[in-house]
Coordinates of C-alpha atoms in Angstrom, one line a residue:
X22 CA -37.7 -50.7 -26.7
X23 CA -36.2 -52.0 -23.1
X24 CA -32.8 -52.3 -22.0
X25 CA -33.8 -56.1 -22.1
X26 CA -35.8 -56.8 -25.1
X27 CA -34.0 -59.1 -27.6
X28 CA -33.2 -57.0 -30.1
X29 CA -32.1 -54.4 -28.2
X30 CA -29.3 -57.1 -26.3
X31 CA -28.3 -57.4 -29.7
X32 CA -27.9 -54.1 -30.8
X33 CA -25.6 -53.2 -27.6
X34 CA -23.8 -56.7 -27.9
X35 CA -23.1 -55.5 -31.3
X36 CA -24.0 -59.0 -32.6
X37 CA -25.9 -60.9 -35.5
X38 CA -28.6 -63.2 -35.5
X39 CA -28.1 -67.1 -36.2
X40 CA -31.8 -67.9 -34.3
X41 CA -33.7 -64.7 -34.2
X42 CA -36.4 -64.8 -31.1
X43 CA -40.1 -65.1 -32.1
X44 CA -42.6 -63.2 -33.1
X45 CA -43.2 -60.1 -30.9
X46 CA -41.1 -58.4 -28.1
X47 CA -39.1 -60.8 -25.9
X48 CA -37.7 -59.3 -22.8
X49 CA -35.1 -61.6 -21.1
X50 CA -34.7 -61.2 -17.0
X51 CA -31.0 -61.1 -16.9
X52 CA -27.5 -62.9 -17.3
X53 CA -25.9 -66.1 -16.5
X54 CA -22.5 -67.4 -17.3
X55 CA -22.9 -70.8 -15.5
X56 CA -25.4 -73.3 -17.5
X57 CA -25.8 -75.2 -14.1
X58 CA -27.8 -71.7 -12.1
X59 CA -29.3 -70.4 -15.6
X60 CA -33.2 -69.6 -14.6
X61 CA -35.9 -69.3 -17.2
X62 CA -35.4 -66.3 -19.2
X63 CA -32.3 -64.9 -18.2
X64 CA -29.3 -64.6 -21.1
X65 CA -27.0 -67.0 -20.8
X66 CA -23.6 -66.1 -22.3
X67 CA -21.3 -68.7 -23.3
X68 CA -17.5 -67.5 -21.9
X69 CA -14.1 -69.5 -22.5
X70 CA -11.6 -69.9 -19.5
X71 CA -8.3 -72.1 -19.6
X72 CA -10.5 -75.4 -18.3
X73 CA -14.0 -74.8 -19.4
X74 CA -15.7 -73.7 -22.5
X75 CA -19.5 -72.2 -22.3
X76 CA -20.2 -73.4 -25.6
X77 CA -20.3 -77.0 -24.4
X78 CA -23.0 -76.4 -22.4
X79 CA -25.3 -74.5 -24.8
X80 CA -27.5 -77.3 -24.9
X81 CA -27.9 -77.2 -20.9
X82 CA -28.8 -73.7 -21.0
X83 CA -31.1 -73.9 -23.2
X84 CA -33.7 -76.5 -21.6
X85 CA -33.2 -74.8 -18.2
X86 CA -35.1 -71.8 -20.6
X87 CA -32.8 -69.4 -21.2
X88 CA -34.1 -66.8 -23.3
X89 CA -31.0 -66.0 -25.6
X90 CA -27.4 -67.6 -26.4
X91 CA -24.8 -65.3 -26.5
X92 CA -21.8 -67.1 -28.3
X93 CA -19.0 -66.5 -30.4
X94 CA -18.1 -70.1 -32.0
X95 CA -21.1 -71.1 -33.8
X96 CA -19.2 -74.5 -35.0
X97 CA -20.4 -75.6 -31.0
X98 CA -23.9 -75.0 -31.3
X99 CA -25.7 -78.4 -30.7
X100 CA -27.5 -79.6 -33.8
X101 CA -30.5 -80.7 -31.7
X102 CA -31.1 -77.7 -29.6
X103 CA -33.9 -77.5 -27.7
X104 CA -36.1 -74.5 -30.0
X105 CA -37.4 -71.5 -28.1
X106 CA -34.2 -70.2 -27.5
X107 CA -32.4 -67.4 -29.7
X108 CA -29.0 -67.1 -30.4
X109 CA -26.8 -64.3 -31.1
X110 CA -23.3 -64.4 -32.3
X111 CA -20.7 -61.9 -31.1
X112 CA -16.5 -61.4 -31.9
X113 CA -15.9 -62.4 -28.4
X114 CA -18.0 -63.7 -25.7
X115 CA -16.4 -62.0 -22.8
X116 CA -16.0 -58.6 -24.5
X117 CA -19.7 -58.9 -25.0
X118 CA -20.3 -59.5 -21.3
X119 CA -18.4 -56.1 -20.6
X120 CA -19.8 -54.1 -23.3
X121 CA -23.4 -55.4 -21.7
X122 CA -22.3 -54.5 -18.5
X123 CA -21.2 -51.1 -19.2
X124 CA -24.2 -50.6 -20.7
X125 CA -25.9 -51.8 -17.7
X126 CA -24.5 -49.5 -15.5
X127 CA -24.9 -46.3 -18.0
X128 CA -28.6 -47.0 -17.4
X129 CA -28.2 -47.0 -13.5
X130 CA -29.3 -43.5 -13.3
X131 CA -29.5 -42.4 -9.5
X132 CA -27.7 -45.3 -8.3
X133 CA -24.4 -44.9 -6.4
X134 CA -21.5 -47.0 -7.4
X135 CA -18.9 -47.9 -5.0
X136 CA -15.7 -49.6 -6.2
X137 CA -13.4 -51.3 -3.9
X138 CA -10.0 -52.4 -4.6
X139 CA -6.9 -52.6 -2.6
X140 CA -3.7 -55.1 -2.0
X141 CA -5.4 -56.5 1.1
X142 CA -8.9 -56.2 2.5
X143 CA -10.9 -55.9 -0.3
X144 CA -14.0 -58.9 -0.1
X145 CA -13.5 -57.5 4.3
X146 CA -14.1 -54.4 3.2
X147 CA -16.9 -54.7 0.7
X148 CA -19.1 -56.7 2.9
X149 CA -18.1 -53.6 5.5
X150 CA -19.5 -50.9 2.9
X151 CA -22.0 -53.4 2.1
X152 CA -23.2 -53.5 5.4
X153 CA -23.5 -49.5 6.4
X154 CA -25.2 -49.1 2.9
X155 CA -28.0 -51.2 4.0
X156 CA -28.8 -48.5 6.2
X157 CA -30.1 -46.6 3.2
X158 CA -32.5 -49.4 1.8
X159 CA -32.0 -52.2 -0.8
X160 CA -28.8 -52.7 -2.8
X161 CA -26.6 -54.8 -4.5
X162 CA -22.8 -55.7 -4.0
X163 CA -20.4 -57.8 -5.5
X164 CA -20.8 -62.0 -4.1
X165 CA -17.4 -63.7 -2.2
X166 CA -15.1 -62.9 -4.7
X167 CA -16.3 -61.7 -7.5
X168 CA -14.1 -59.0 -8.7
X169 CA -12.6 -59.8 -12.3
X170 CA -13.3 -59.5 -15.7
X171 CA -16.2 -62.0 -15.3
X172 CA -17.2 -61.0 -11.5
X173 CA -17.5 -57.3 -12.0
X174 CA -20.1 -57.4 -15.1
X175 CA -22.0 -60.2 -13.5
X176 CA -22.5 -57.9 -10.2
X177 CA -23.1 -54.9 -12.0
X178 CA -25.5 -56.8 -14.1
X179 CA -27.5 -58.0 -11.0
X180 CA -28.4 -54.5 -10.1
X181 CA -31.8 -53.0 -9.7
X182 CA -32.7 -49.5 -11.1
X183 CA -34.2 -49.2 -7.7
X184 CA -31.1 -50.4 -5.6
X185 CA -29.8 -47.5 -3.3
X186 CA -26.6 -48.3 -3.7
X187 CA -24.0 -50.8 -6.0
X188 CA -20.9 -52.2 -4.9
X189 CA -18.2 -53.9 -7.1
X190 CA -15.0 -55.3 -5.5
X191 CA -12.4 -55.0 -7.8
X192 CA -9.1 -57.6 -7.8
X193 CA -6.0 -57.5 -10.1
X194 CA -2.8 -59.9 -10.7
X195 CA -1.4 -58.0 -13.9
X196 CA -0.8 -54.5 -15.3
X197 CA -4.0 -52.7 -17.5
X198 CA -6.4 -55.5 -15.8
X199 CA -8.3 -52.6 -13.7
X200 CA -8.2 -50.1 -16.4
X201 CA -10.5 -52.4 -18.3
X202 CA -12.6 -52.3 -15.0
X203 CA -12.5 -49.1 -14.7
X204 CA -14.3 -48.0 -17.7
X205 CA -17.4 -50.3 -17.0
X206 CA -17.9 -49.2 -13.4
X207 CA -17.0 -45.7 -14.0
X208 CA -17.4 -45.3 -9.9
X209 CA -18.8 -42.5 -7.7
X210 CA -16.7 -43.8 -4.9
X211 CA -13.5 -45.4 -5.1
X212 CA -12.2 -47.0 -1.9
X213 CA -8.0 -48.1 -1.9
X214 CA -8.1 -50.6 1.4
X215 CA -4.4 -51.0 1.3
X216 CA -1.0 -50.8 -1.0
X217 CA 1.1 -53.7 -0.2
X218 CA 3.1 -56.3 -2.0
X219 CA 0.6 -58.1 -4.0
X220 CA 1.4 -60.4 -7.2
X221 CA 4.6 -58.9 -7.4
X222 CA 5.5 -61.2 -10.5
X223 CA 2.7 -59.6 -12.3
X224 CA 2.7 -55.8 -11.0
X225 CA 6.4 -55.6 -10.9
X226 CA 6.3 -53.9 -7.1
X227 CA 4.2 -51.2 -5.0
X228 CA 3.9 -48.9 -7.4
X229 CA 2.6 -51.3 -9.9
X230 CA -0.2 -51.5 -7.4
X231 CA -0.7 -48.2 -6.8
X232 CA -0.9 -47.4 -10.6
X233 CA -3.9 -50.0 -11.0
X234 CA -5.7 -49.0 -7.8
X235 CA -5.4 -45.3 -9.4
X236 CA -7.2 -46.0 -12.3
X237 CA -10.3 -46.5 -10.7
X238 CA -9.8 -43.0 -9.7
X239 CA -9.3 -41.6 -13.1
X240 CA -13.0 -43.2 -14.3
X241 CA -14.9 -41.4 -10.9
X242 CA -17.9 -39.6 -12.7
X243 CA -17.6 -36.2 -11.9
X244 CA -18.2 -35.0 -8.1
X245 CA -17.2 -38.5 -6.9
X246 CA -14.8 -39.4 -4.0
X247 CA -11.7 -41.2 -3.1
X248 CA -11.6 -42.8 0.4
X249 CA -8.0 -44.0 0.8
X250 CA -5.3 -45.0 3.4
X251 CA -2.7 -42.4 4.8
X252 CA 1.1 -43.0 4.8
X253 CA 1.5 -44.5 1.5
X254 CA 3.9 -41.7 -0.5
X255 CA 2.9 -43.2 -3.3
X256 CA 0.2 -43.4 -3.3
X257 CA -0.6 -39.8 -2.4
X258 CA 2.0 -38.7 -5.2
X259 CA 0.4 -41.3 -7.9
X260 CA -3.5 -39.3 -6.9
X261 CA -2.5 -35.9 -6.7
X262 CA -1.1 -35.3 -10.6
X263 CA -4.0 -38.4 -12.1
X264 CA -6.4 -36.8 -14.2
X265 CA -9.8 -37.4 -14.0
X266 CA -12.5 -36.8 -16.8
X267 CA -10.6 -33.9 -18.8
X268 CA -9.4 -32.4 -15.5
X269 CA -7.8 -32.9 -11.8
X270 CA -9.6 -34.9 -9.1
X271 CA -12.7 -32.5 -8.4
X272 CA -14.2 -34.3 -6.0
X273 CA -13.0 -34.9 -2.3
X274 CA -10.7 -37.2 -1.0
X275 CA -10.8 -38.7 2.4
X276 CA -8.0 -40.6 3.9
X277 CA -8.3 -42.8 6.8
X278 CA -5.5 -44.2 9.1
X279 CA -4.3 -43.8 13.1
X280 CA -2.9 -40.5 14.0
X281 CA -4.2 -37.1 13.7
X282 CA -3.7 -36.2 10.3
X283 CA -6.8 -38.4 8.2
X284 CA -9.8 -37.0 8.1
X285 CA -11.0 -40.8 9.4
X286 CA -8.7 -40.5 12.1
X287 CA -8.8 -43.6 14.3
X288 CA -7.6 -44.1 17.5
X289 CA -8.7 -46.1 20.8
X290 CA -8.3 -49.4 19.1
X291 CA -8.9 -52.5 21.1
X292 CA -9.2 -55.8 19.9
X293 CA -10.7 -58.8 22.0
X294 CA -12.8 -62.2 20.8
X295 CA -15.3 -60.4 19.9
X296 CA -14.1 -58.0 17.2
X297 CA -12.5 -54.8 17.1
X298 CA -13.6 -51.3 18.5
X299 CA -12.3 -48.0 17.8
X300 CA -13.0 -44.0 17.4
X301 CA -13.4 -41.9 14.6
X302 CA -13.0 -38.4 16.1
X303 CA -16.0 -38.4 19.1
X304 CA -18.0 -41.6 17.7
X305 CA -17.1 -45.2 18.7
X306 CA -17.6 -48.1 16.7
X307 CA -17.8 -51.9 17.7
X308 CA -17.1 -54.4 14.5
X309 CA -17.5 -58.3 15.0
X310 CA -14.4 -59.0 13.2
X311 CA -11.0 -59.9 14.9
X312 CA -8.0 -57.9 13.9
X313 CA -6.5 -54.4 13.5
X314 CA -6.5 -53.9 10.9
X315 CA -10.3 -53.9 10.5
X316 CA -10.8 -50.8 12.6
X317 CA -8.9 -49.4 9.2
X318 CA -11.2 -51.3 7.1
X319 CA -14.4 -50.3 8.8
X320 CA -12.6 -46.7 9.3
X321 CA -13.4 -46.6 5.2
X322 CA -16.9 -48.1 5.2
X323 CA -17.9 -45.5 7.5
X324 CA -16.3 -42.8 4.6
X325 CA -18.6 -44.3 2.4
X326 CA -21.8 -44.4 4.7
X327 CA -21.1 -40.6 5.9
X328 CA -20.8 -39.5 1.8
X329 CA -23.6 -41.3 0.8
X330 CA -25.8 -39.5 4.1
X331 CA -26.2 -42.9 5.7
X332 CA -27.3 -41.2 9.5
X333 CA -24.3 -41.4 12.1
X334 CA -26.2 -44.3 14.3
X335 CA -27.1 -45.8 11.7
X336 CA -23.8 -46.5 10.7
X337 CA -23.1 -47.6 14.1
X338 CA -25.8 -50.1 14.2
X339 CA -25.1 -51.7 10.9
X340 CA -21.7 -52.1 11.9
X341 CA -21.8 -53.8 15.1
X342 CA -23.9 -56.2 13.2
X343 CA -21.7 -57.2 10.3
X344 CA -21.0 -60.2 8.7
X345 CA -17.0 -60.9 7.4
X346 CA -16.4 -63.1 4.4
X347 CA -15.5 -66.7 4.4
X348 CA -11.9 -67.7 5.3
X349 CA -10.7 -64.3 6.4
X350 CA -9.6 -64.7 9.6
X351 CA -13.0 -67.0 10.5
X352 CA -13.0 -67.9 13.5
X353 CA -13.9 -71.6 14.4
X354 CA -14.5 -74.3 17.6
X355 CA -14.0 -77.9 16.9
X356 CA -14.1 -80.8 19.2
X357 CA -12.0 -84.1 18.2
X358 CA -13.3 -87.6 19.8
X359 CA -10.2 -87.4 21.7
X360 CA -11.9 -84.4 23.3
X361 CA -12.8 -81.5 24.8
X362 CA -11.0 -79.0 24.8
X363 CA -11.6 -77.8 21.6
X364 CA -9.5 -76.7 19.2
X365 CA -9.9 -73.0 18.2
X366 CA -8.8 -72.2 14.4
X367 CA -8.2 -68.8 13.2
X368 CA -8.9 -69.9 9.1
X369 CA -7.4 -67.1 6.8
X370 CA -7.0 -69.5 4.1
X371 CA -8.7 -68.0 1.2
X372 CA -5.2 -65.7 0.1
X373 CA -2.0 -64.6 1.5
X374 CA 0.6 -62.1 0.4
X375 CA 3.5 -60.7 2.8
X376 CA 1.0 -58.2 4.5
X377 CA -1.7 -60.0 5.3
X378 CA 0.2 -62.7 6.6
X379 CA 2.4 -60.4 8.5
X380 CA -1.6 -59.4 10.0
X381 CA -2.7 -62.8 10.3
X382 CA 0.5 -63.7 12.4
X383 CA 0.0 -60.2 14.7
X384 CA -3.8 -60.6 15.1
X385 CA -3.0 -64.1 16.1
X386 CA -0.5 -63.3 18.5
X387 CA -3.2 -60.8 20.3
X388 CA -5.9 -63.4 20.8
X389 CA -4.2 -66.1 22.1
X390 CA -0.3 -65.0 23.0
X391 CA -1.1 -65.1 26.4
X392 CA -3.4 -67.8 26.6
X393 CA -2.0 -71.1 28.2
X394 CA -2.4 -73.5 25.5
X395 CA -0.3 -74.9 22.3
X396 CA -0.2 -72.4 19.4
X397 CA 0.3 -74.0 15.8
X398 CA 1.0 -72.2 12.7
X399 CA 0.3 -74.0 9.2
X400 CA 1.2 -71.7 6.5
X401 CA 1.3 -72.6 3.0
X402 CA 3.5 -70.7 0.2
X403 CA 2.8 -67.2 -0.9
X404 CA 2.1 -67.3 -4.7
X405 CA 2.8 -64.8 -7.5
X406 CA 5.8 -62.8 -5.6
X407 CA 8.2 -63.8 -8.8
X408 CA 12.1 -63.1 -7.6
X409 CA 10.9 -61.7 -4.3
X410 CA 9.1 -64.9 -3.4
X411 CA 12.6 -66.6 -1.5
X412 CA 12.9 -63.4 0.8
X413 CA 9.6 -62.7 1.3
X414 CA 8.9 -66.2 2.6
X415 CA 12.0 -65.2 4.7
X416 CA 10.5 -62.3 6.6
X417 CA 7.6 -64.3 7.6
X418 CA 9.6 -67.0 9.2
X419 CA 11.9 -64.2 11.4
X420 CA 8.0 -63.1 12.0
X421 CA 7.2 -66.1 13.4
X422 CA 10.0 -66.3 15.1
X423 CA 9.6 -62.9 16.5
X424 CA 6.5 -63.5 17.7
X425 CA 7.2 -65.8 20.5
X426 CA 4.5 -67.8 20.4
X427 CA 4.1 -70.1 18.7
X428 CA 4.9 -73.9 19.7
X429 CA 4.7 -75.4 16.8
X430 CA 5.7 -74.7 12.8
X431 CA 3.8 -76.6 10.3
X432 CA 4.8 -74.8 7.0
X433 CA 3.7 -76.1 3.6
X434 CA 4.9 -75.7 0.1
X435 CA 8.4 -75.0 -1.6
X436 CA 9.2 -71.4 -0.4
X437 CA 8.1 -72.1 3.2
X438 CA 10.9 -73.9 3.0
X439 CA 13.0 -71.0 2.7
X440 CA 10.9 -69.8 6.3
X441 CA 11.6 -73.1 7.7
X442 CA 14.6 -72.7 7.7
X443 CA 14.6 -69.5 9.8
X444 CA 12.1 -70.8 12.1
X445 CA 14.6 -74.0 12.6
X446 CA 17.6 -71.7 12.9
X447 CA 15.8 -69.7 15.5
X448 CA 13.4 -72.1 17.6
X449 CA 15.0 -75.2 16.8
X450 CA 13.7 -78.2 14.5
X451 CA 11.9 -80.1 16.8
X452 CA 9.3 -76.7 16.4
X453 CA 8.9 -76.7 13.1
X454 CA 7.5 -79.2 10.6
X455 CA 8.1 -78.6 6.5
X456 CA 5.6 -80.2 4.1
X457 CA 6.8 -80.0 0.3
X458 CA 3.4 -80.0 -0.9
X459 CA -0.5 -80.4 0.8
X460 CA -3.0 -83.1 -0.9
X461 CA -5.5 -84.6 0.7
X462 CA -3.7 -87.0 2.3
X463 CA -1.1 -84.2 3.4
X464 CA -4.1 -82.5 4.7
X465 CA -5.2 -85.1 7.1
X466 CA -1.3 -85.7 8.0
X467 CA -1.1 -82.2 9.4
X468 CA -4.6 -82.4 11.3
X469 CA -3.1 -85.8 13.1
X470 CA -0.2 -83.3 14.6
X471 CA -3.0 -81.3 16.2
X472 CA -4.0 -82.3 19.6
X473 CA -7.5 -81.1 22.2
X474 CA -6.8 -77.4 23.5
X475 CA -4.2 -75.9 20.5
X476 CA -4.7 -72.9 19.2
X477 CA -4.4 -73.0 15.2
X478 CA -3.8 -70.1 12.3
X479 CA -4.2 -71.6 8.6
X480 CA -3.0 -69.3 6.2
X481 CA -1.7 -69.3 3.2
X482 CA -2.5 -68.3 -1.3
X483 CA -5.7 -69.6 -2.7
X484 CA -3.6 -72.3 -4.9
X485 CA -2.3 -73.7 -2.2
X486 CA -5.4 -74.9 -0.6
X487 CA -4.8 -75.1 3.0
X488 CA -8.4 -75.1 4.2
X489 CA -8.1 -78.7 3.3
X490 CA -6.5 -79.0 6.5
X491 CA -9.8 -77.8 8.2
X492 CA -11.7 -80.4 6.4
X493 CA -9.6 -82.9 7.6
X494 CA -9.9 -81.5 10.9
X495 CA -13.4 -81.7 10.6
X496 CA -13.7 -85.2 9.2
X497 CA -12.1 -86.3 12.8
X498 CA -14.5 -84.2 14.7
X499 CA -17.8 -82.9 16.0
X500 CA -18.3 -79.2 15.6
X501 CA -18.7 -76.8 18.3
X502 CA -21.2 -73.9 17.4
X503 CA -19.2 -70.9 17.8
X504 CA -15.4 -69.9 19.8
X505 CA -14.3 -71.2 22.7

């Protein structure tokens, strides 16, 4: 019997029949959470989230031809379902997606797992790893975001027995959420991007973070490798006394960061339009993504492609070609009617926490500080920072203050505020502009401030949906392929 025969989804689901399959061997062709992409065959498996339930849409999965129903609420199975599908019942739907992908990834014999977490850098960094891998043939890694309790299984379960190699990003907002992780991926490699202050209202504080990104370590499969920054006492302390397996960390562990101490020593950074280039030791790398801090990100991908014997040029070449995710620091050109010049938007809208907008705010500063044009920053609130929240908003407002560059303010949400309020104390209020809240409306009001020539940085947490400011931009204009 297959991993993917019915019967023996079943047994590893640990689940009962209410519509056994046919007569004979049925072997599905994987798994599908999302009624709306389910492709003949596959498993579709009906999950519950705060606003949608799976179960609703049984009846959609089933005449797109999915091979089996995976539910847990047989009350919501559609009297007039279309036949030819079975169904098996389970305690818990999302448990059962876990359980499936741990079994998944047990039978991934001779493929190398790479897990990738961190407080900042994480989706940056996968496509990074993602991109050196490639270097060794055909793989999978984990798709924009996908690095929860639903993400993770799903990219795990897109794997290949043939893949070279298997990345999973993996993302947490509250204490054990990794552990959980952790025991499905059961890594070879675990790469720590960063240890910052990330949902401080659910971790607690930096070693909050540092005690999920360890856990990853504690499931490496025995010989495996940590690749993690330098300068981080906790860090180090937290992965020097975690156990791994029934014993200490018996693999290696390779830290990367400026200054001669890492083994991924980097030095020589410069960082223009184009990207970012840097040394490890003798060999340079060029990376076509703008910021700083990606010579540290790319400073790990290379750990990974040097463990995994991806071939030194190789590694070069893959790099230099490199793709970086959507709405971290993505650079775009847009022309309004009123135009040209363009206006040139640095969009790091997808998340924000005091780090990376700390990064956002320095990697601005380097592209365009000394460029003679109008610089405008529209931040939106940092979310999940609890008590901090007030002061953290603070420090980025003496940061853009500090930074001396910036000509006008626009800052959105009710802890900018609290930054507004520096910026007004410190460049005066005709320089700033507060915004309780962005809609759409608000969206287009803040792309009517911006005139031909500025120089923009959106920036801000997912919830508070600042790219809508870029679609407003775009509604009044005619792209530009590619930076000014």
């Amino acid at each position: 019997m297959t991993f993917w025969e019915l019967e023996s989804l079943r047994s590893r689901l640990n689940g009962s029949w209410l519509r056994p399959p046919g007569a004979g061997s049925v072997t599905a062709m994987g798994v599908s959470t999302d009624s709306r992409a389910v492709m003949p065959g596959q498993v579709f498996i009906a999950l519950k989230g705060e606003r949608m339930d799976g179960h609703d849409y049984l009846g959609q999965a089933a005449s797109s031809g999915a091979a089996l129903l995976v539910v847990d609420d047989p009350g919501k199975i559609p009297h007039d379902l279309r036949p030819g599908a079975a169904i098996v019942q389970v305690p818990d739907t999302g448990d059962a997606l876990l359980a499936l992908a741990a079994a998944w990834r047990a039978a991934l014999t001779g493929v190398p797992v790479v897990a990738v977490t961190g407080s900042n850098g994480k989706t940056t960094t996968t496509r990074l790893v993602e991109s050196v891998l490639r270097g060794l043939g055909p793989g999978t890694a984990s798709i924009k975001s996908f690095n929860n309790r639903i993400g993770v299984p799903l990219t795990i379960l897109r794997a290949a027995p043939t893949d070279r190699f298997l990345v999973c990003e993996v993302g947490t907002n509250a204490i054990g959420e990794i552990a959980e992780l952790a025991a499905v991926i059961e890594p070879d490699i675990t790469v720590i991007t960063s240890i910052g202050r990330e949902h401080l209202e659910g971790l607690g504080g930096i070693q909050g973070s540092v005690n999920e990104a360890v856990e990853l370590v504690r499931k490496l499969r025995p010989g495996g490798t940590v690749i993690m920054p330098s300068g981080c006492p906790e860090l180090d302390a937290a992965i020097s006394r975690t156990p791994v397996g029934s014993g200490k960390l018996a693999g290696s562990v390779l830290r990367f960061g400026e200054g001669a101490g890492p083994q991924l020593s980097i030095s020589a950074i410069l960082c223009d339009d184009a990207g970012v280039a840097f040394s490890l030791g003798d060999d340079r790398f060029t990376v076509p993504l703008i910021g700083r801090h990606n010579a540290h990100n790319a400073a790990a991908a290379v750990g990974v492609g040097r463990t995994l014997g991806v071939a030194g040029d190789v590694i070069t070449a893959c790099l230099a070609s490199a793709k970086g995710a959507e709405m971290r620091l993505e650079r775009r050109s847009i022309t309004l009617p009123k135009g040209p010049p363009s206006i040139d938007i640095i969009n790091d809208a997808y998340n924000a926490n005091p780090e990376s907008m700390l990064a956002a705010i320095s990697t601005f500063k380097d592209l365009f500080g000394a460029r003679p044009r109008r610089k405008v920053a529209v931040l939106g609130d940092m979310l999940e920072l609890g008590e901090h929240g007030p002061d953290c908003h603070r420090e980025i407002g003496d940061a853009l203050a500090a930074a001396g560059v910036f000509d006008l303010c626009i800052l959105i949400g009710p802890l900018m505020m609290f930054a507004a309020d520096r910026v007004n104390k410190a460049m005066g209020p005709d320089r700033v502009i507060p915004l309780p809240k962005l809609d759409e409306a608000g969206g287009m009001k803040v792309a009517e401030h911006l005139k031909p020539g500025d120089a923009v940085l959106l920036k801000g947490s997912r919830g508070m949906g600042i790219e809508r400011v870029l679609k407003a931009i775009e509604s009044l204009s005619l792209p530009v392929a590619g930076p000014a």
